[in-house]
Amino acid sequence: MRRNARLFAAGTAWLLLTASTIAQDAPATKTGATTRPAASQPKLHCPVCDRTVDRDVRGRFRGRRVYFCREECRKKFEADPYAYGEALQAQWRQDRPWRTQVRCPVTGKTAQRDIYLDRGEIDVYFADAAAREKYANDPQAYADALSRCYVFQTTCATCDNLIRPDVAKKVGRRTVYFCCPGCRAAFDTDPIGFLKSVEDEIRENQARRSRREEADRATP
């Protein structure tokens, strides 16, 4: 059943995309942020020209980072993001996250996708602008809190879209996340099956983290 939901979502999600402002924040110091070492980063391709990306050349679309090989490609994408939809989805599949930040490290409240700081290799999300300002003034003070703001679920319980921290449902002791209210409602059609898929993904992402840490330790 989840497979059918995934096929439906994959066919409709792109039609529902709304272009967001392409942010050009300069990379900040990584102090206090959890980053992914270069050794474990996948090799990504620019959605405009298919060359290997420069991770310092990036924009945003639908709350996610998009990487480019050069500024000219970033500008082309910004002018018409829909023209590069298939290539963009391919880049996102390559760079699938193994965890999602769902809470603000300052307030503990739900993180908002449009309130963030560019921390170099990651974005840090906040509940409001005041929390973002507090974090920016002293990132190290919130380093431990930030490490507890993540979950290992990254995709919607009923389809393959990435989760939204503000669309969730309590199932026993587990908080299950979704990409939209419609998928949250669809969960009740097969709660046992969908919950199993979530648990499977969580175990897979925990294993991915362990493999990445081992690879990073083995890298000189």
mmCIF file of C-alpha atoms in Angstrom:
data_model
loop_
_atom_site.group_PDB
_atom_site.id
_atom_site.type_symbol
_atom_site.label_atom_id
_atom_site.label_comp_id
_atom_site.label_asym_id
_atom_site.label_seq_id
_atom_site.Cartn_x
_atom_site.Cartn_y
_atom_site.Cartn_z
ATOM 1 C CA MET A 1 0.000 0.000 0.000
ATOM 2 C CA ARG A 2 2.835 2.360 0.804
ATOM 3 C CA ARG A 3 4.264 1.603 -2.640
ATOM 4 C CA ASN A 4 1.007 2.799 -4.257
ATOM 5 C CA ALA A 5 1.065 5.891 -2.104
ATOM 6 C CA ARG A 6 4.672 6.514 -3.103
ATOM 7 C CA LEU A 7 3.880 6.232 -6.802
ATOM 8 C CA PHE A 8 0.982 8.641 -6.414
ATOM 9 C CA ALA A 9 3.077 11.082 -4.406
ATOM 10 C CA ALA A 10 5.959 10.920 -6.857
ATOM 11 C CA GLY A 11 3.606 11.779 -9.707
ATOM 12 C CA THR A 12 1.959 14.696 -7.952
ATOM 13 C CA ALA A 13 4.635 16.153 -5.698
ATOM 14 C CA TRP A 14 6.498 17.898 -8.474
ATOM 15 C CA LEU A 15 3.308 19.549 -9.701
ATOM 16 C CA LEU A 16 2.875 21.040 -6.251
ATOM 17 C CA LEU A 17 6.349 22.544 -6.025
ATOM 18 C CA THR A 18 6.481 26.239 -5.317
ATOM 19 C CA ALA A 19 9.704 28.054 -5.932
ATOM 20 C CA SER A 20 11.272 29.635 -2.887
ATOM 21 C CA THR A 21 13.846 32.385 -2.676
ATOM 22 C CA ILE A 22 17.319 31.109 -3.448
ATOM 23 C CA ALA A 23 19.443 31.959 -0.437
ATOM 24 C CA GLN A 24 23.074 32.921 -0.896
ATOM 25 C CA ASP A 25 24.240 32.907 2.712
ATOM 26 C CA ALA A 26 27.992 32.811 3.129
ATOM 27 C CA PRO A 27 29.202 29.665 4.897
ATOM 28 C CA ALA A 28 29.602 30.271 8.608
ATOM 29 C CA THR A 29 32.031 28.751 11.057
ATOM 30 C CA LYS A 30 31.096 25.178 11.908
ATOM 31 C CA THR A 31 31.610 25.597 15.651
ATOM 32 C CA GLY A 32 28.691 24.020 17.467
ATOM 33 C CA ALA A 33 27.229 22.429 14.345
ATOM 34 C CA THR A 34 27.204 18.761 13.455
ATOM 35 C CA THR A 35 28.769 18.455 10.012
ATOM 36 C CA ARG A 36 29.401 15.667 7.544
ATOM 37 C CA PRO A 37 33.130 15.246 6.791
ATOM 38 C CA ALA A 38 34.141 15.633 3.160
ATOM 39 C CA ALA A 39 35.267 12.013 2.997
ATOM 40 C CA SER A 40 31.714 10.795 3.459
ATOM 41 C CA GLN A 41 29.953 13.267 1.170
ATOM 42 C CA PRO A 42 28.454 11.776 -1.999
ATOM 43 C CA LYS A 43 29.618 13.126 -5.342
ATOM 44 C CA LEU A 44 26.739 15.235 -6.639
ATOM 45 C CA HIS A 45 25.947 16.540 -10.105
ATOM 46 C CA CYS A 46 24.796 20.034 -10.984
ATOM 47 C CA PRO A 47 21.105 19.977 -12.016
ATOM 48 C CA VAL A 48 21.800 22.510 -14.773
ATOM 49 C CA CYS A 49 24.850 21.115 -16.586
ATOM 50 C CA ASP A 50 25.503 17.732 -14.893
ATOM 51 C CA ARG A 51 29.063 18.600 -13.836
ATOM 52 C CA THR A 52 30.375 17.796 -10.363
ATOM 53 C CA VAL A 53 29.121 20.394 -7.904
ATOM 54 C CA ASP A 54 31.046 22.847 -5.770
ATOM 55 C CA ARG A 55 29.293 22.623 -2.387
ATOM 56 C CA ASP A 56 30.096 26.263 -1.690
ATOM 57 C CA VAL A 57 27.839 27.221 -4.616
ATOM 58 C CA ARG A 58 24.345 26.512 -3.386
ATOM 59 C CA GLY A 59 20.784 27.757 -3.334
ATOM 60 C CA ARG A 60 17.490 26.587 -1.841
ATOM 61 C CA PHE A 61 14.285 25.148 -3.220
ATOM 62 C CA ARG A 62 11.299 23.967 -1.174
ATOM 63 C CA GLY A 63 13.334 24.299 2.004
ATOM 64 C CA ARG A 64 16.192 22.113 0.745
ATOM 65 C CA ARG A 65 19.659 22.900 -0.467
ATOM 66 C CA VAL A 66 20.519 22.681 -4.148
ATOM 67 C CA TYR A 67 24.184 22.504 -5.178
ATOM 68 C CA PHE A 68 25.717 23.794 -8.414
ATOM 69 C CA CYS A 69 29.055 23.678 -10.189
ATOM 70 C CA ARG A 70 29.271 27.462 -10.658
ATOM 71 C CA GLU A 71 27.380 30.709 -10.150
ATOM 72 C CA GLU A 72 26.115 30.817 -13.736
ATOM 73 C CA CYS A 73 24.254 27.544 -13.209
ATOM 74 C CA ARG A 74 22.806 28.740 -9.925
ATOM 75 C CA LYS A 75 21.413 31.822 -11.664
ATOM 76 C CA LYS A 76 19.933 29.734 -14.495
ATOM 77 C CA PHE A 77 18.218 27.488 -11.974
ATOM 78 C CA GLU A 78 16.877 30.446 -10.019
ATOM 79 C CA ALA A 79 15.369 31.906 -13.191
ATOM 80 C CA ASP A 80 13.440 28.707 -14.043
ATOM 81 C CA PRO A 81 13.709 25.936 -11.412
ATOM 82 C CA TYR A 82 10.936 23.861 -13.002
ATOM 83 C CA ALA A 83 13.081 23.341 -16.099
ATOM 84 C CA TYR A 84 15.514 21.282 -14.026
ATOM 85 C CA GLY A 85 13.040 19.249 -12.011
ATOM 86 C CA GLU A 86 14.209 15.778 -13.001
ATOM 87 C CA ALA A 87 17.896 16.576 -12.469
ATOM 88 C CA LEU A 88 17.111 18.223 -9.145
ATOM 89 C CA GLN A 89 15.263 15.148 -7.917
ATOM 90 C CA ALA A 90 18.250 13.032 -8.961
ATOM 91 C CA GLN A 91 20.591 15.220 -6.895
ATOM 92 C CA TRP A 92 18.299 15.005 -3.878
ATOM 93 C CA ARG A 93 18.123 11.216 -4.166
ATOM 94 C CA GLN A 94 21.930 11.111 -4.221
ATOM 95 C CA ASP A 95 22.156 13.345 -1.170
ATOM 96 C CA ARG A 96 19.404 11.685 0.872
ATOM 97 C CA PRO A 97 19.775 12.684 4.524
ATOM 98 C CA TRP A 98 20.070 10.112 7.302
ATOM 99 C CA ARG A 99 18.467 12.318 9.927
ATOM 100 C CA THR A 100 16.167 15.338 10.178
ATOM 101 C CA GLN A 101 16.241 18.260 12.581
ATOM 102 C CA VAL A 102 12.720 18.591 14.001
ATOM 103 C CA ARG A 103 13.215 20.793 17.077
ATOM 104 C CA CYS A 104 14.786 24.179 17.750
ATOM 105 C CA PRO A 105 18.046 23.901 19.745
ATOM 106 C CA VAL A 106 17.256 27.109 21.638
ATOM 107 C CA THR A 107 13.584 26.689 22.595
ATOM 108 C CA GLY A 108 12.924 22.982 22.073
ATOM 109 C CA LYS A 109 9.877 23.886 19.982
ATOM 110 C CA THR A 110 9.142 22.661 16.463
ATOM 111 C CA ALA A 111 11.743 23.875 13.963
ATOM 112 C CA GLN A 112 10.493 25.974 11.043
ATOM 113 C CA ARG A 113 11.893 25.305 7.564
ATOM 114 C CA ASP A 114 12.089 29.000 6.655
ATOM 115 C CA ILE A 115 13.977 30.119 9.794
ATOM 116 C CA TYR A 116 17.529 28.843 9.591
ATOM 117 C CA LEU A 117 21.249 29.614 9.633
ATOM 118 C CA ASP A 118 23.644 28.368 6.990
ATOM 119 C CA ARG A 119 26.380 26.593 8.974
ATOM 120 C CA GLY A 120 28.537 25.515 6.064
ATOM 121 C CA GLU A 121 27.798 21.825 5.509
ATOM 122 C CA ILE A 122 24.422 21.943 7.273
ATOM 123 C CA ASP A 123 21.551 24.313 7.956
ATOM 124 C CA VAL A 124 20.351 24.766 11.531
ATOM 125 C CA TYR A 125 16.618 25.460 11.924
ATOM 126 C CA PHE A 126 14.803 27.422 14.623
ATOM 127 C CA ALA A 127 11.349 28.019 16.039
ATOM 128 C CA ASP A 128 11.529 31.790 15.540
ATOM 129 C CA ALA A 129 13.866 34.632 14.627
ATOM 130 C CA ALA A 130 14.677 35.399 18.267
ATOM 131 C CA ALA A 131 15.954 31.848 18.786
ATOM 132 C CA ARG A 132 18.062 32.117 15.642
ATOM 133 C CA GLU A 133 19.663 35.312 16.937
ATOM 134 C CA LYS A 134 20.469 33.724 20.311
ATOM 135 C CA TYR A 135 22.084 30.761 18.600
ATOM 136 C CA ALA A 136 24.091 32.961 16.230
ATOM 137 C CA ASN A 137 25.534 34.889 19.178
ATOM 138 C CA ASP A 138 26.867 31.732 20.866
ATOM 139 C CA PRO A 139 26.553 28.511 18.801
ATOM 140 C CA GLN A 140 28.741 26.488 21.135
ATOM 141 C CA ALA A 141 26.325 27.057 24.012
ATOM 142 C CA TYR A 142 23.671 25.112 22.079
ATOM 143 C CA ALA A 143 25.858 22.358 20.617
ATOM 144 C CA ASP A 144 24.585 19.648 22.959
ATOM 145 C CA ALA A 145 20.979 20.784 22.571
ATOM 146 C CA LEU A 146 21.294 20.701 18.778
ATOM 147 C CA SER A 147 22.544 17.113 18.839
ATOM 148 C CA ARG A 148 19.271 16.115 20.541
ATOM 149 C CA CYS A 149 17.044 17.887 18.006
ATOM 150 C CA TYR A 150 17.291 15.216 15.299
ATOM 151 C CA VAL A 151 15.297 12.109 14.457
ATOM 152 C CA PHE A 152 16.314 9.232 12.182
ATOM 153 C CA GLN A 153 13.067 9.364 10.201
ATOM 154 C CA THR A 154 13.675 11.374 7.030
ATOM 155 C CA THR A 155 10.851 10.441 4.649
ATOM 156 C CA CYS A 156 7.097 10.650 5.092
ATOM 157 C CA ALA A 157 5.464 7.632 6.705
ATOM 158 C CA THR A 158 3.115 7.164 3.737
ATOM 159 C CA CYS A 159 5.179 8.369 0.734
ATOM 160 C CA ASP A 160 8.753 9.161 -0.327
ATOM 161 C CA ASN A 161 8.695 12.926 0.240
ATOM 162 C CA LEU A 162 10.851 14.433 2.975
ATOM 163 C CA ILE A 163 9.142 15.009 6.310
ATOM 164 C CA ARG A 164 7.983 18.299 7.774
ATOM 165 C CA PRO A 165 8.667 18.758 11.505
ATOM 166 C CA ASP A 166 5.299 20.477 11.962
ATOM 167 C CA VAL A 167 3.231 17.577 10.579
ATOM 168 C CA ALA A 168 3.393 14.731 13.074
ATOM 169 C CA LYS A 169 1.311 12.156 14.908
ATOM 170 C CA LYS A 170 1.884 10.288 18.166
ATOM 171 C CA VAL A 171 1.702 6.501 17.735
ATOM 172 C CA GLY A 172 2.352 4.902 21.099
ATOM 173 C CA ARG A 173 5.715 6.242 22.238
ATOM 174 C CA ARG A 174 6.793 7.048 18.690
ATOM 175 C CA THR A 175 6.315 10.431 17.037
ATOM 176 C CA VAL A 176 5.707 9.760 13.348
ATOM 177 C CA TYR A 177 6.337 12.533 10.826
ATOM 178 C CA PHE A 178 4.724 13.289 7.469
ATOM 179 C CA CYS A 179 5.172 15.580 4.477
ATOM 180 C CA CYS A 180 1.634 17.002 4.589
ATOM 181 C CA PRO A 181 -1.664 16.741 6.498
ATOM 182 C CA GLY A 182 -3.099 14.525 3.756
ATOM 183 C CA CYS A 183 -0.429 11.884 4.311
ATOM 184 C CA ARG A 184 -0.984 12.096 8.054
ATOM 185 C CA ALA A 185 -4.655 11.296 7.489
ATOM 186 C CA ALA A 186 -3.722 8.444 5.122
ATOM 187 C CA PHE A 187 -1.673 6.825 7.896
ATOM 188 C CA ASP A 188 -4.873 5.564 9.531
ATOM 189 C CA THR A 189 -5.670 3.402 6.491
ATOM 190 C CA ASP A 190 -2.793 1.035 7.346
ATOM 191 C CA PRO A 191 -1.144 2.121 10.615
ATOM 192 C CA ILE A 192 0.653 -1.181 11.225
ATOM 193 C CA GLY A 193 2.155 -1.319 7.739
ATOM 194 C CA PHE A 194 3.153 2.335 7.657
ATOM 195 C CA LEU A 195 4.657 2.219 11.142
ATOM 196 C CA LYS A 196 6.750 -0.797 10.149
ATOM 197 C CA SER A 197 8.091 1.188 7.181
ATOM 198 C CA VAL A 198 9.057 4.027 9.515
ATOM 199 C CA GLU A 199 10.808 1.675 11.918
ATOM 200 C CA ASP A 200 12.661 0.030 9.022
ATOM 201 C CA GLU A 201 13.862 3.411 7.762
ATOM 202 C CA ILE A 202 15.018 4.446 11.233
ATOM 203 C CA ARG A 203 17.093 1.281 11.576
ATOM 204 C CA GLU A 204 18.521 1.778 8.080
ATOM 205 C CA ASN A 205 19.517 5.377 8.814
ATOM 206 C CA GLN A 206 21.097 4.424 12.125
ATOM 207 C CA ALA A 207 23.139 1.829 10.250
ATOM 208 C CA ARG A 208 24.101 4.438 7.635
ATOM 209 C CA ARG A 209 25.357 6.704 10.392
ATOM 210 C CA SER A 210 27.450 3.903 11.873
ATOM 211 C CA ARG A 211 28.960 3.024 8.490
ATOM 212 C CA ARG A 212 29.752 6.680 7.796
ATOM 213 C CA GLU A 213 31.429 7.117 11.171
ATOM 214 C CA GLU A 214 33.536 4.009 10.571
ATOM 215 C CA ALA A 215 34.542 5.264 7.114
ATOM 216 C CA ASP A 216 35.461 8.676 8.496
ATOM 217 C CA ARG A 217 37.591 7.133 11.239
ATOM 218 C CA ALA A 218 39.403 5.055 8.629
ATOM 219 C CA THR A 219 40.137 8.108 6.469
ATOM 220 C CA PRO A 220 43.614 9.584 7.173
#
